[in-house]
Coordinates of C-alpha atoms in Angstrom, one line a residue:
X1 CA 31.9 57.7 -6.5
X2 CA 28.3 58.3 -5.5
X3 CA 27.1 57.1 -9.0
X4 CA 29.3 54.0 -8.8
X5 CA 27.8 53.1 -5.4
X6 CA 24.3 53.6 -6.7
X7 CA 25.1 51.5 -9.7
X8 CA 26.3 48.7 -7.5
X9 CA 23.3 48.9 -5.3
X10 CA 21.0 48.8 -8.3
X11 CA 22.8 45.8 -9.7
X12 CA 22.6 44.0 -6.4
X13 CA 18.9 44.8 -6.2
X14 CA 18.3 43.5 -9.7
X15 CA 20.1 40.2 -8.9
X16 CA 18.1 39.9 -5.7
X17 CA 14.8 40.4 -7.5
X18 CA 15.6 38.0 -10.3
X19 CA 16.8 35.4 -7.9
X20 CA 13.7 35.7 -5.7
X21 CA 11.4 35.7 -8.7
X22 CA 12.9 32.4 -9.9
X23 CA 12.7 31.1 -6.3
X24 CA 9.0 32.1 -6.1
X25 CA 8.3 30.1 -9.2
X26 CA 10.4 27.2 -8.1
X27 CA 8.9 27.2 -4.7
X28 CA 5.5 25.9 -6.0
X29 CA 6.6 22.5 -7.0
X30 CA 6.0 19.2 -5.3
X31 CA 7.5 15.9 -6.5
X32 CA 5.0 13.1 -5.7
X33 CA 5.2 9.3 -5.9
X34 CA 1.8 7.6 -5.1
X35 CA 1.5 4.1 -3.7
X36 CA -0.5 3.0 -6.8
X37 CA -2.5 4.5 -9.7
X38 CA -6.1 4.2 -8.3
X39 CA -7.9 7.5 -9.1
X40 CA -8.1 8.5 -5.4
X41 CA -4.4 7.6 -4.8
X42 CA -3.1 9.3 -7.8
X43 CA -4.8 11.9 -10.1
X44 CA -7.6 12.9 -7.8
X45 CA -5.1 13.7 -5.0
X46 CA -2.8 15.5 -7.5
X47 CA -5.7 17.5 -9.0
X48 CA -6.5 19.0 -5.6
X49 CA -3.1 20.5 -5.4
X50 CA -2.9 21.5 -9.0
X51 CA -6.3 23.2 -8.6
X52 CA -4.5 25.8 -6.4
X53 CA -1.9 26.5 -9.1
X54 CA 0.9 24.3 -7.7
X55 CA 3.0 22.2 -10.0
X56 CA 3.0 18.5 -9.1
X57 CA 5.6 16.3 -10.8
X58 CA 4.6 12.7 -11.0
X59 CA 6.3 9.6 -12.5
X60 CA 5.4 8.1 -15.8
X61 CA 2.3 6.1 -15.1
X62 CA 3.8 2.9 -16.6
X63 CA 6.1 2.9 -13.5
X64 CA 3.3 3.1 -11.0
X65 CA 1.7 -0.1 -9.7
X66 CA -1.8 -1.0 -10.7
X67 CA -4.0 -4.1 -10.4
X68 CA -2.1 -6.2 -12.9
X69 CA 1.4 -4.7 -12.8
X70 CA 2.6 -4.4 -9.2
X71 CA 5.1 -1.6 -10.0
X72 CA 8.7 -0.9 -10.7
X73 CA 10.4 0.2 -7.5
X74 CA 14.0 0.5 -8.7
X75 CA 13.0 2.5 -11.8
X76 CA 10.8 4.7 -9.6
X77 CA 13.7 5.4 -7.3
X78 CA 15.9 6.2 -10.3
X79 CA 13.2 8.6 -11.6
X80 CA 13.0 10.4 -8.2
X81 CA 16.8 10.9 -8.2
X82 CA 16.8 12.3 -11.7
X83 CA 13.9 14.7 -11.1
X84 CA 14.1 15.8 -7.5
X85 CA 16.2 18.9 -8.5
X86 CA 13.0 20.4 -9.9
X87 CA 11.1 20.2 -6.7
X88 CA 10.7 22.2 -3.5
X89 CA 9.2 19.3 -1.6
X90 CA 9.1 15.5 -2.2
X91 CA 6.1 13.5 -1.0
X92 CA 7.0 9.8 -1.5
X93 CA 5.4 6.4 -0.9
X94 CA 7.9 4.0 0.6
X95 CA 5.6 1.1 -0.5
X96 CA 6.1 2.2 -4.1
X97 CA 9.8 2.7 -3.8
X98 CA 10.5 -0.5 -1.9
X99 CA 8.0 -3.0 -3.1
X100 CA 6.5 -1.4 -6.2
X101 CA 3.0 -0.6 -4.8
X102 CA 0.7 -1.0 -1.9
X103 CA -0.6 -4.3 -3.2
X104 CA 2.9 -5.5 -3.9
X105 CA 3.8 -4.8 -0.2
X106 CA 1.4 -7.6 0.7
X107 CA 2.2 -10.1 -1.9
X108 CA 6.0 -9.9 -2.8
X109 CA 8.6 -12.6 -2.3
X110 CA 11.5 -10.3 -1.4
X111 CA 13.9 -11.1 1.3
X112 CA 14.2 -8.7 4.3
X113 CA 17.7 -7.8 3.2
X114 CA 16.4 -6.8 -0.3
X115 CA 13.6 -4.7 1.2
X116 CA 16.1 -2.8 3.4
X117 CA 18.6 -2.4 0.6
X118 CA 15.9 -0.8 -1.6
X119 CA 14.9 1.5 1.2
X120 CA 18.6 2.6 1.5
X121 CA 18.9 3.1 -2.2
X122 CA 15.7 5.1 -2.4
X123 CA 16.0 7.4 0.6
X124 CA 19.7 7.6 1.5
X125 CA 20.8 8.5 -2.0
X126 CA 18.1 11.1 -2.3
X127 CA 19.1 12.9 0.9
X128 CA 22.8 12.7 0.0
X129 CA 22.2 14.2 -3.5
X130 CA 19.7 16.8 -2.3
X131 CA 20.5 17.5 1.4
X132 CA 18.2 20.5 1.6
X133 CA 15.2 19.0 0.0
X134 CA 12.4 18.4 2.5
X135 CA 11.4 14.7 2.1
X136 CA 8.0 13.6 3.4
X137 CA 7.4 9.8 3.4
X138 CA 4.2 7.9 3.9
X139 CA 4.4 4.1 4.5
X140 CA 2.0 1.3 5.4
X141 CA 2.1 -0.9 8.5
X142 CA 1.0 -4.1 6.7
X143 CA -2.7 -4.6 7.1
X144 CA -4.5 -7.4 8.8
X145 CA -7.8 -8.1 6.9
X146 CA -10.3 -9.4 9.3
X147 CA -11.8 -12.0 7.0
X148 CA -10.9 -14.2 4.0
X149 CA -13.2 -12.1 1.9
X150 CA -10.5 -9.5 1.5
X151 CA -8.2 -12.0 -0.2
X152 CA -7.9 -10.5 -3.7
X153 CA -5.0 -8.3 -2.6
X154 CA -3.4 -11.0 -0.3
X155 CA -1.5 -14.2 -0.9
X156 CA -3.6 -17.0 -2.3
X157 CA -3.8 -18.9 1.0
X158 CA -5.6 -16.0 2.6
X159 CA -8.7 -17.0 0.7
X160 CA -8.9 -20.1 2.9
X161 CA -7.1 -19.2 6.1
X162 CA -7.5 -15.4 6.3
X163 CA -10.1 -15.2 8.9
X164 CA -8.2 -17.7 11.1
X165 CA -4.9 -15.9 10.6
X166 CA -6.5 -12.6 11.6
X167 CA -8.1 -14.1 14.7
X168 CA -5.0 -16.0 15.7
X169 CA -2.8 -12.9 15.6
X170 CA -5.5 -10.8 17.3
X171 CA -5.4 -13.2 20.2
X172 CA -1.6 -13.0 20.3
X173 CA -1.9 -9.2 20.5
X174 CA -4.6 -9.4 23.2
X175 CA -2.4 -11.9 25.1
X176 CA 0.5 -9.4 25.1
X177 CA -1.6 -6.4 26.0
X178 CA -4.4 -7.6 28.3
X179 CA -4.1 -11.3 28.8
X180 CA -6.4 -14.1 27.6
X181 CA -9.3 -16.0 29.2
X182 CA -9.1 -19.7 29.5
X183 CA -11.5 -20.1 26.6
X184 CA -9.3 -17.8 24.4
X185 CA -6.2 -19.7 25.3
X186 CA -7.9 -22.9 24.0
X187 CA -9.0 -21.0 20.8
X188 CA -5.5 -19.8 20.3
X189 CA -4.1 -23.4 20.3
X190 CA -6.9 -24.6 18.0
X191 CA -6.2 -21.9 15.5
X192 CA -2.5 -22.5 15.5
X193 CA -3.1 -26.2 14.7
X194 CA -5.5 -25.3 11.9
X195 CA -3.4 -22.8 10.0
X196 CA -0.6 -24.5 7.9
X197 CA 2.7 -23.5 9.4
X198 CA 4.2 -22.6 6.0
X199 CA 1.4 -20.2 5.3
X200 CA 1.6 -18.5 8.6
X201 CA 5.4 -18.3 8.3
X202 CA 5.1 -16.8 4.9
X203 CA 2.7 -14.1 6.1
X204 CA 4.8 -13.3 9.2
X205 CA 8.0 -13.2 7.2
X206 CA 6.6 -10.6 4.8
X207 CA 5.4 -8.6 7.8
X208 CA 8.9 -8.8 9.3
X209 CA 10.3 -7.2 6.1
X210 CA 7.7 -4.4 6.3
X211 CA 8.5 -3.9 10.0
X212 CA 12.3 -3.7 9.3
X213 CA 11.8 -1.1 6.5
X214 CA 9.6 1.0 8.8
X215 CA 12.1 0.8 11.6
X216 CA 14.8 2.0 9.1
X217 CA 12.6 4.9 8.0
X218 CA 12.2 5.9 11.7
X219 CA 16.0 5.9 11.9
X220 CA 16.2 8.2 8.9
X221 CA 13.9 10.6 10.6
X222 CA 16.1 10.5 13.7
X223 CA 19.1 11.2 11.6
X224 CA 17.2 14.1 9.8
X225 CA 17.6 12.3 6.4
X226 CA 13.8 12.3 6.2
X227 CA 11.9 15.5 7.2
X228 CA 8.6 13.8 8.1
X229 CA 7.3 10.2 8.3
X230 CA 3.8 8.9 8.6
X231 CA 3.0 5.2 9.1
X232 CA -0.5 4.3 8.2
X233 CA -2.5 1.4 9.6
X234 CA -4.6 0.0 6.7
X235 CA -7.5 -2.2 7.7
X236 CA -6.8 -2.3 11.4
X237 CA -8.5 -3.4 14.6
X238 CA -8.2 -3.0 18.3
X239 CA -6.5 -6.4 18.6
X240 CA -4.4 -7.3 15.5
X241 CA -0.9 -7.9 14.3
X242 CA -1.1 -4.4 12.7
X243 CA -1.9 -2.8 16.0
X244 CA 1.0 -4.7 17.7
X245 CA 3.5 -3.5 15.1
X246 CA 2.2 0.0 15.4
X247 CA 2.7 -0.1 19.1
X248 CA 6.3 -1.4 18.8
X249 CA 7.2 1.2 16.1
X250 CA 5.8 4.1 18.2
X251 CA 7.9 3.0 21.1
X252 CA 10.9 2.7 18.9
X253 CA 10.4 6.2 17.6
X254 CA 10.8 7.5 21.1
X255 CA 11.3 11.3 21.3
X256 CA 10.4 12.0 17.7
X257 CA 7.0 10.4 18.1
X258 CA 4.4 13.2 17.6
X259 CA 7.0 15.5 16.2
X260 CA 8.6 14.4 12.8
X261 CA 7.1 10.9 13.1
X262 CA 3.4 9.9 13.5
X263 CA 1.4 6.7 13.1
X264 CA -2.3 6.8 12.5
X265 CA -5.3 4.6 11.5
X266 CA -5.9 4.8 7.8
X267 CA -3.6 5.0 4.8
X268 CA -5.1 6.1 1.4
X269 CA -5.6 9.7 2.7
X270 CA -2.0 10.2 3.7
X271 CA -0.7 11.4 0.4
X272 CA -3.1 14.4 0.3
X273 CA -2.3 15.2 4.0
X274 CA 1.4 15.2 3.2
X275 CA 1.0 17.4 0.2
X276 CA -1.3 19.7 2.2
X277 CA 1.5 19.9 4.8
X278 CA 3.9 20.9 2.0
X279 CA 1.5 23.6 0.8
X280 CA 1.1 25.0 4.3
X281 CA 4.9 25.1 4.7
X282 CA 5.2 27.0 1.4
X283 CA 2.5 29.4 2.5
X284 CA 4.2 29.8 5.9
X285 CA 0.8 29.1 7.4
X286 CA -0.6 27.0 10.3
X287 CA -4.3 26.6 9.8
X288 CA -6.6 26.5 12.8
X289 CA -9.3 23.8 12.7
X290 CA -12.4 23.5 14.9
X291 CA -14.1 20.1 15.0
X292 CA -17.7 19.1 15.8
X293 CA -19.4 15.7 15.7
X294 CA -22.9 14.6 15.1
X295 CA -25.1 14.0 18.2
X296 CA -24.6 10.8 20.0
X297 CA -21.4 8.8 20.3
X298 CA -19.7 11.4 18.2
X299 CA -15.9 11.6 18.7
X300 CA -15.9 8.5 20.8
X301 CA -16.9 6.4 17.8
X302 CA -14.4 3.7 16.9
X303 CA -15.2 3.3 13.2
X304 CA -14.8 0.2 11.2
X305 CA -11.2 -0.7 10.0
X306 CA -9.8 1.3 12.9
X307 CA -8.4 0.7 16.4
X308 CA -9.0 4.1 17.9
X309 CA -11.6 6.8 18.5
X310 CA -12.3 8.9 15.4
X311 CA -11.5 12.0 17.5
X312 CA -7.9 10.7 18.0
X313 CA -7.5 10.1 14.3
X314 CA -8.9 13.5 13.4
X315 CA -6.5 15.2 15.9
X316 CA -3.5 13.3 14.4
X317 CA -4.6 14.0 10.8
X318 CA -4.8 17.8 11.5
X319 CA -1.3 17.8 13.1
X320 CA 0.1 15.7 10.2
X321 CA -1.2 18.2 7.6
X322 CA 0.4 21.1 9.5
X323 CA -2.6 22.5 11.3
X324 CA -3.8 22.8 14.9
X325 CA -7.1 21.7 16.4
X326 CA -8.7 24.5 18.4
X327 CA -11.9 24.8 20.5
X328 CA -12.7 28.3 19.2
X329 CA -14.9 28.5 16.1
X330 CA -14.3 32.3 15.7
X331 CA -10.5 31.8 15.2
X332 CA -10.9 28.7 13.0
X333 CA -9.8 28.9 9.4
X334 CA -11.8 25.7 8.7
X335 CA -14.7 24.1 10.6
X336 CA -14.8 20.3 10.3
X337 CA -18.1 18.5 10.9
X338 CA -17.9 14.7 11.3
X339 CA -21.1 12.8 10.4
X340 CA -21.2 9.8 12.8
X341 CA -23.9 7.3 13.6
X342 CA -25.7 8.2 16.8
X343 CA -24.7 4.9 18.4
X344 CA -21.2 4.7 17.1
X345 CA -21.8 2.1 14.4
X346 CA -20.3 2.0 10.9
X347 CA -22.6 0.6 8.2
X348 CA -21.8 -0.3 4.6
X349 CA -22.9 2.4 2.1
X350 CA -24.2 -0.2 -0.4
X351 CA -26.5 -1.9 2.0
X352 CA -30.3 -1.5 1.9
X353 CA -30.4 0.7 5.1
X354 CA -28.6 3.6 3.3
X355 CA -31.8 5.4 2.3
X356 CA -32.8 9.0 2.1
X357 CA -34.9 8.6 5.3
X358 CA -33.2 10.8 7.9
X359 CA -31.5 9.2 10.9
X360 CA -32.1 10.4 14.5
X361 CA -29.3 12.9 14.2
X362 CA -29.4 13.8 10.5
X363 CA -31.5 17.0 10.9
X364 CA -29.5 18.4 13.8
X365 CA -26.3 17.7 11.9
X366 CA -27.5 19.5 8.8
X367 CA -28.7 22.4 11.0
X368 CA -25.2 22.6 12.5
X369 CA -23.7 22.8 9.0
X370 CA -26.2 25.5 8.1
X371 CA -25.3 27.5 11.1
X372 CA -21.6 27.7 10.2
X373 CA -22.3 28.2 6.5
X374 CA -24.5 31.2 7.4
X375 CA -21.6 32.5 9.5
X376 CA -19.6 32.4 6.3
X377 CA -17.2 29.9 7.7
X378 CA -15.1 27.4 5.6
X379 CA -17.1 24.3 6.4
X380 CA -16.3 20.7 5.5
X381 CA -18.0 17.4 6.2
X382 CA -16.3 14.1 6.9
X383 CA -19.2 11.6 6.1
X384 CA -18.3 8.5 8.1
X385 CA -21.7 7.2 9.1
X386 CA -21.3 4.6 6.4
X387 CA -18.1 3.0 5.1
X388 CA -17.3 3.0 1.3
X389 CA -19.8 5.7 0.4
X390 CA -21.9 8.6 1.4
X391 CA -24.9 8.8 3.8
X392 CA -27.8 9.2 1.4
X393 CA -30.1 10.8 4.0
X394 CA -27.4 13.4 4.8
X395 CA -26.6 14.2 1.2
X396 CA -30.3 14.5 0.2
X397 CA -30.9 16.9 3.0
X398 CA -27.8 19.0 2.2
X399 CA -29.1 19.2 -1.4
X400 CA -32.6 20.2 -0.3
X401 CA -31.0 23.0 1.8
X402 CA -28.8 24.1 -1.1
X403 CA -25.7 23.6 1.0
X404 CA -23.7 21.4 -1.5
X405 CA -22.3 24.3 -3.4
X406 CA -21.5 26.1 -0.2
X407 CA -19.4 23.5 1.5
X408 CA -15.6 23.8 1.1
X409 CA -14.7 20.2 1.6
X410 CA -16.4 16.8 1.6
X411 CA -15.4 13.1 1.6
X412 CA -17.3 9.9 2.2
X413 CA -15.2 7.3 0.4
X414 CA -13.6 4.0 1.5
X415 CA -12.8 3.7 5.2
X416 CA -14.0 6.3 7.7
X417 CA -10.5 7.5 8.5
X418 CA -9.8 7.8 4.7
X419 CA -12.8 10.1 4.5
X420 CA -12.0 12.2 7.6
X421 CA -8.3 12.6 6.7
X422 CA -9.1 13.5 3.1
X423 CA -11.7 16.1 4.2
X424 CA -9.1 17.7 6.6
X425 CA -6.6 18.0 3.7
X426 CA -9.2 19.4 1.3
X427 CA -10.5 21.8 4.0
X428 CA -7.1 23.3 4.7
X429 CA -6.5 23.7 1.0
X430 CA -9.8 25.4 0.5
X431 CA -8.6 28.2 2.8
X432 CA -6.3 29.2 0.0
X433 CA -8.8 28.5 -2.8
X434 CA -11.5 30.6 -4.7
X435 CA -14.9 29.2 -5.5
X436 CA -13.9 27.7 -8.8
X437 CA -10.8 26.0 -7.3
X438 CA -12.9 24.6 -4.4
X439 CA -15.4 23.1 -6.8
X440 CA -12.6 21.3 -8.7
X441 CA -11.9 19.5 -5.4
X442 CA -15.4 18.9 -4.2
X443 CA -17.5 18.0 -7.3
X444 CA -15.5 14.7 -7.9
X445 CA -16.3 13.6 -4.4
X446 CA -20.1 14.1 -4.8
X447 CA -20.0 12.1 -8.1
X448 CA -17.8 9.4 -6.7
X449 CA -18.7 9.0 -3.0
X450 CA -22.4 9.8 -3.2
X451 CA -23.7 9.0 -6.7
X452 CA -21.4 6.1 -7.4
X453 CA -20.2 4.5 -4.2
X454 CA -23.4 4.8 -2.2
X455 CA -25.8 4.0 -5.1
X456 CA -24.7 3.2 -8.6
X457 CA -22.0 0.7 -7.5
X458 CA -24.6 -1.8 -6.2
X459 CA -27.0 -1.2 -9.1
X460 CA -24.2 -2.1 -11.6
X461 CA -23.3 -5.1 -9.4
X462 CA -26.9 -6.3 -9.6
X463 CA -26.9 -5.9 -13.4
X464 CA -23.6 -7.7 -14.1
X465 CA -25.0 -11.1 -14.8
X466 CA -27.3 -9.7 -17.5
X467 CA -24.3 -8.5 -19.6
X468 CA -22.8 -10.7 -22.3
X469 CA -19.4 -12.2 -21.8
X470 CA -17.8 -12.9 -18.4
X471 CA -17.1 -10.8 -15.3
X472 CA -18.2 -10.0 -11.8
X473 CA -17.9 -7.4 -9.1
X474 CA -14.3 -8.2 -8.3
X475 CA -13.1 -8.6 -12.0
X476 CA -15.3 -7.1 -14.7
X477 CA -13.3 -8.9 -17.5
X478 CA -15.1 -8.8 -20.8
X479 CA -18.1 -7.0 -19.3
X480 CA -16.1 -3.9 -18.4
X481 CA -17.3 -1.7 -21.3
X482 CA -21.0 -2.7 -20.6
X483 CA -20.6 -2.0 -16.9
X484 CA -19.0 1.4 -17.6
X485 CA -21.8 2.3 -20.0
X486 CA -24.5 1.3 -17.6
X487 CA -22.8 3.2 -14.7
X488 CA -22.4 6.3 -17.0
X489 CA -26.2 6.2 -17.8
X490 CA -27.0 6.0 -14.1
X491 CA -24.6 8.8 -13.3
X492 CA -26.3 11.0 -15.9
X493 CA -29.7 10.3 -14.4
X494 CA -28.4 11.3 -10.9
X495 CA -26.8 14.5 -12.3
X496 CA -30.2 15.4 -13.9
X497 CA -32.2 14.4 -10.8
X498 CA -30.1 16.6 -8.5
X499 CA -29.8 19.4 -11.0
X500 CA -26.0 19.5 -11.0
X501 CA -25.9 21.3 -14.3
X502 CA -27.5 24.3 -12.6
X503 CA -25.7 24.0 -9.2
X504 CA -22.3 23.4 -10.8
X505 CA -22.6 25.2 -14.1
X506 CA -18.9 25.3 -14.9
X507 CA -18.8 21.8 -16.3
X508 CA -19.6 20.0 -19.6
X509 CA -22.0 17.5 -18.1
X510 CA -22.8 16.0 -21.5
X511 CA -19.2 14.8 -21.6
X512 CA -19.3 12.9 -18.3
X513 CA -17.4 9.6 -18.3
X514 CA -17.2 6.7 -15.9
X515 CA -14.5 4.0 -16.1
X516 CA -13.2 1.1 -14.0
X517 CA -9.4 1.4 -14.2
X518 CA -8.8 -1.6 -12.0
X519 CA -11.4 -3.7 -13.7
X520 CA -13.5 -4.1 -10.6
X521 CA -16.6 -2.2 -9.3
X522 CA -15.1 -1.2 -6.0
X523 CA -13.7 2.0 -7.4
X524 CA -14.6 4.1 -10.4
X525 CA -13.0 7.0 -12.1
X526 CA -15.7 9.7 -12.8
X527 CA -14.5 12.5 -15.0
X528 CA -16.4 15.6 -16.2
X529 CA -14.5 18.3 -18.0
X530 CA -14.7 22.0 -17.2
X531 CA -16.4 24.2 -19.8
X532 CA -13.2 26.2 -20.5
X533 CA -11.2 23.1 -21.3

């Protein structure tokens, strides 16, 4: 009898070990649907998670929206249903699953009923089929570009009336929140008369569809059909239609606001934050983050494209990713340093004032970074002094001090909140990473944000007219290959100038490639393979 009992116990133990071994392997898989196929939205974000050894399942790229093809939402939803059984977590863009892509969410001609039906088909069915799958959703609150210059991703009439529409709706928002002066009341009436009623109606109707979908997603969180929901405000301002809708949605969320639901300034960084949250959940960890700002306005800076202080966005991003902001550096798993302009301004990285000449607070900021690096802390820098690229003075000084290879996270791309959120996600992930894995995450940022966005981008733009064929900054057309080759030559010169082959010697620098996947100069895909691949 004793032997029989021992045999049974051994058999049970064997089944337990086998089950948990399979579970351990299965538990490292995230199913991810991005809101488009831009490098930062798609493969660069995915690469950060894969660098740590996690499996990320992504849809066939032909289903993901790009510049020319706005996406295939129904096919994407079907793909999710068929593949979710493989995943331990799902991180999904509602813009992709409802409209097809982020750009499609701004230009579609869908009825409100169709939008809501697609949301039901995508998320209701997923929860019903996989009731125990944690579903993290990120969605946009439709942006309000402040000028007509941002019209390439908006309806055609925005080229003419975009600035007026933005100002008109900003005044409506201010009227609701704070009231208008007599002068502003007159301006409001004048703008309403100037904007064609059919164009304004079209724009507001599309926004109504977006608002309805986001309310529905909030309901799904309340019903526990969605585990976590982030609403991101893309291209926002203190007074804007985007800000008004965010306010209404936050109020509608009620008790879940700040728990399983959160809204924040910024959007493109949310995918990495949600996947970081999934990794933290799988690790069973809650990272502690301490935050410090450059001298001057610092955390009170309200950066461009945002409607709130950067300190508020940072605090929210940390919470979204599953961490806690703490005041104690000693207990921090990651120290975030935010490079802000001393006077709270946000400049454009491709402007002439982005030189290597240090600003008033550059040296003190670099000294602060050096202090924490010498303490062997995991240090990351959110570089938001400039929008759409790095601060050249900061990067040059970090290079001179030999700090580039000692940082654990860095971002300086696109809007300031994109950069700060992305740095937070990367910094949390770096807590689980070795040196090689960290470099896989950070080297692409140096190449893209610093070399390309802050420098090479404008040099290529200035050269475009000398290339044969047709094309310009916004659409490279038949000049694409020439622009890529020129950008690649400039990138190689920068790599040589800053001795990257020596600093980051695990890469085949002679095989570096630069491409423009969206056929415009605003974003580039810079790829350099590792030596062992």
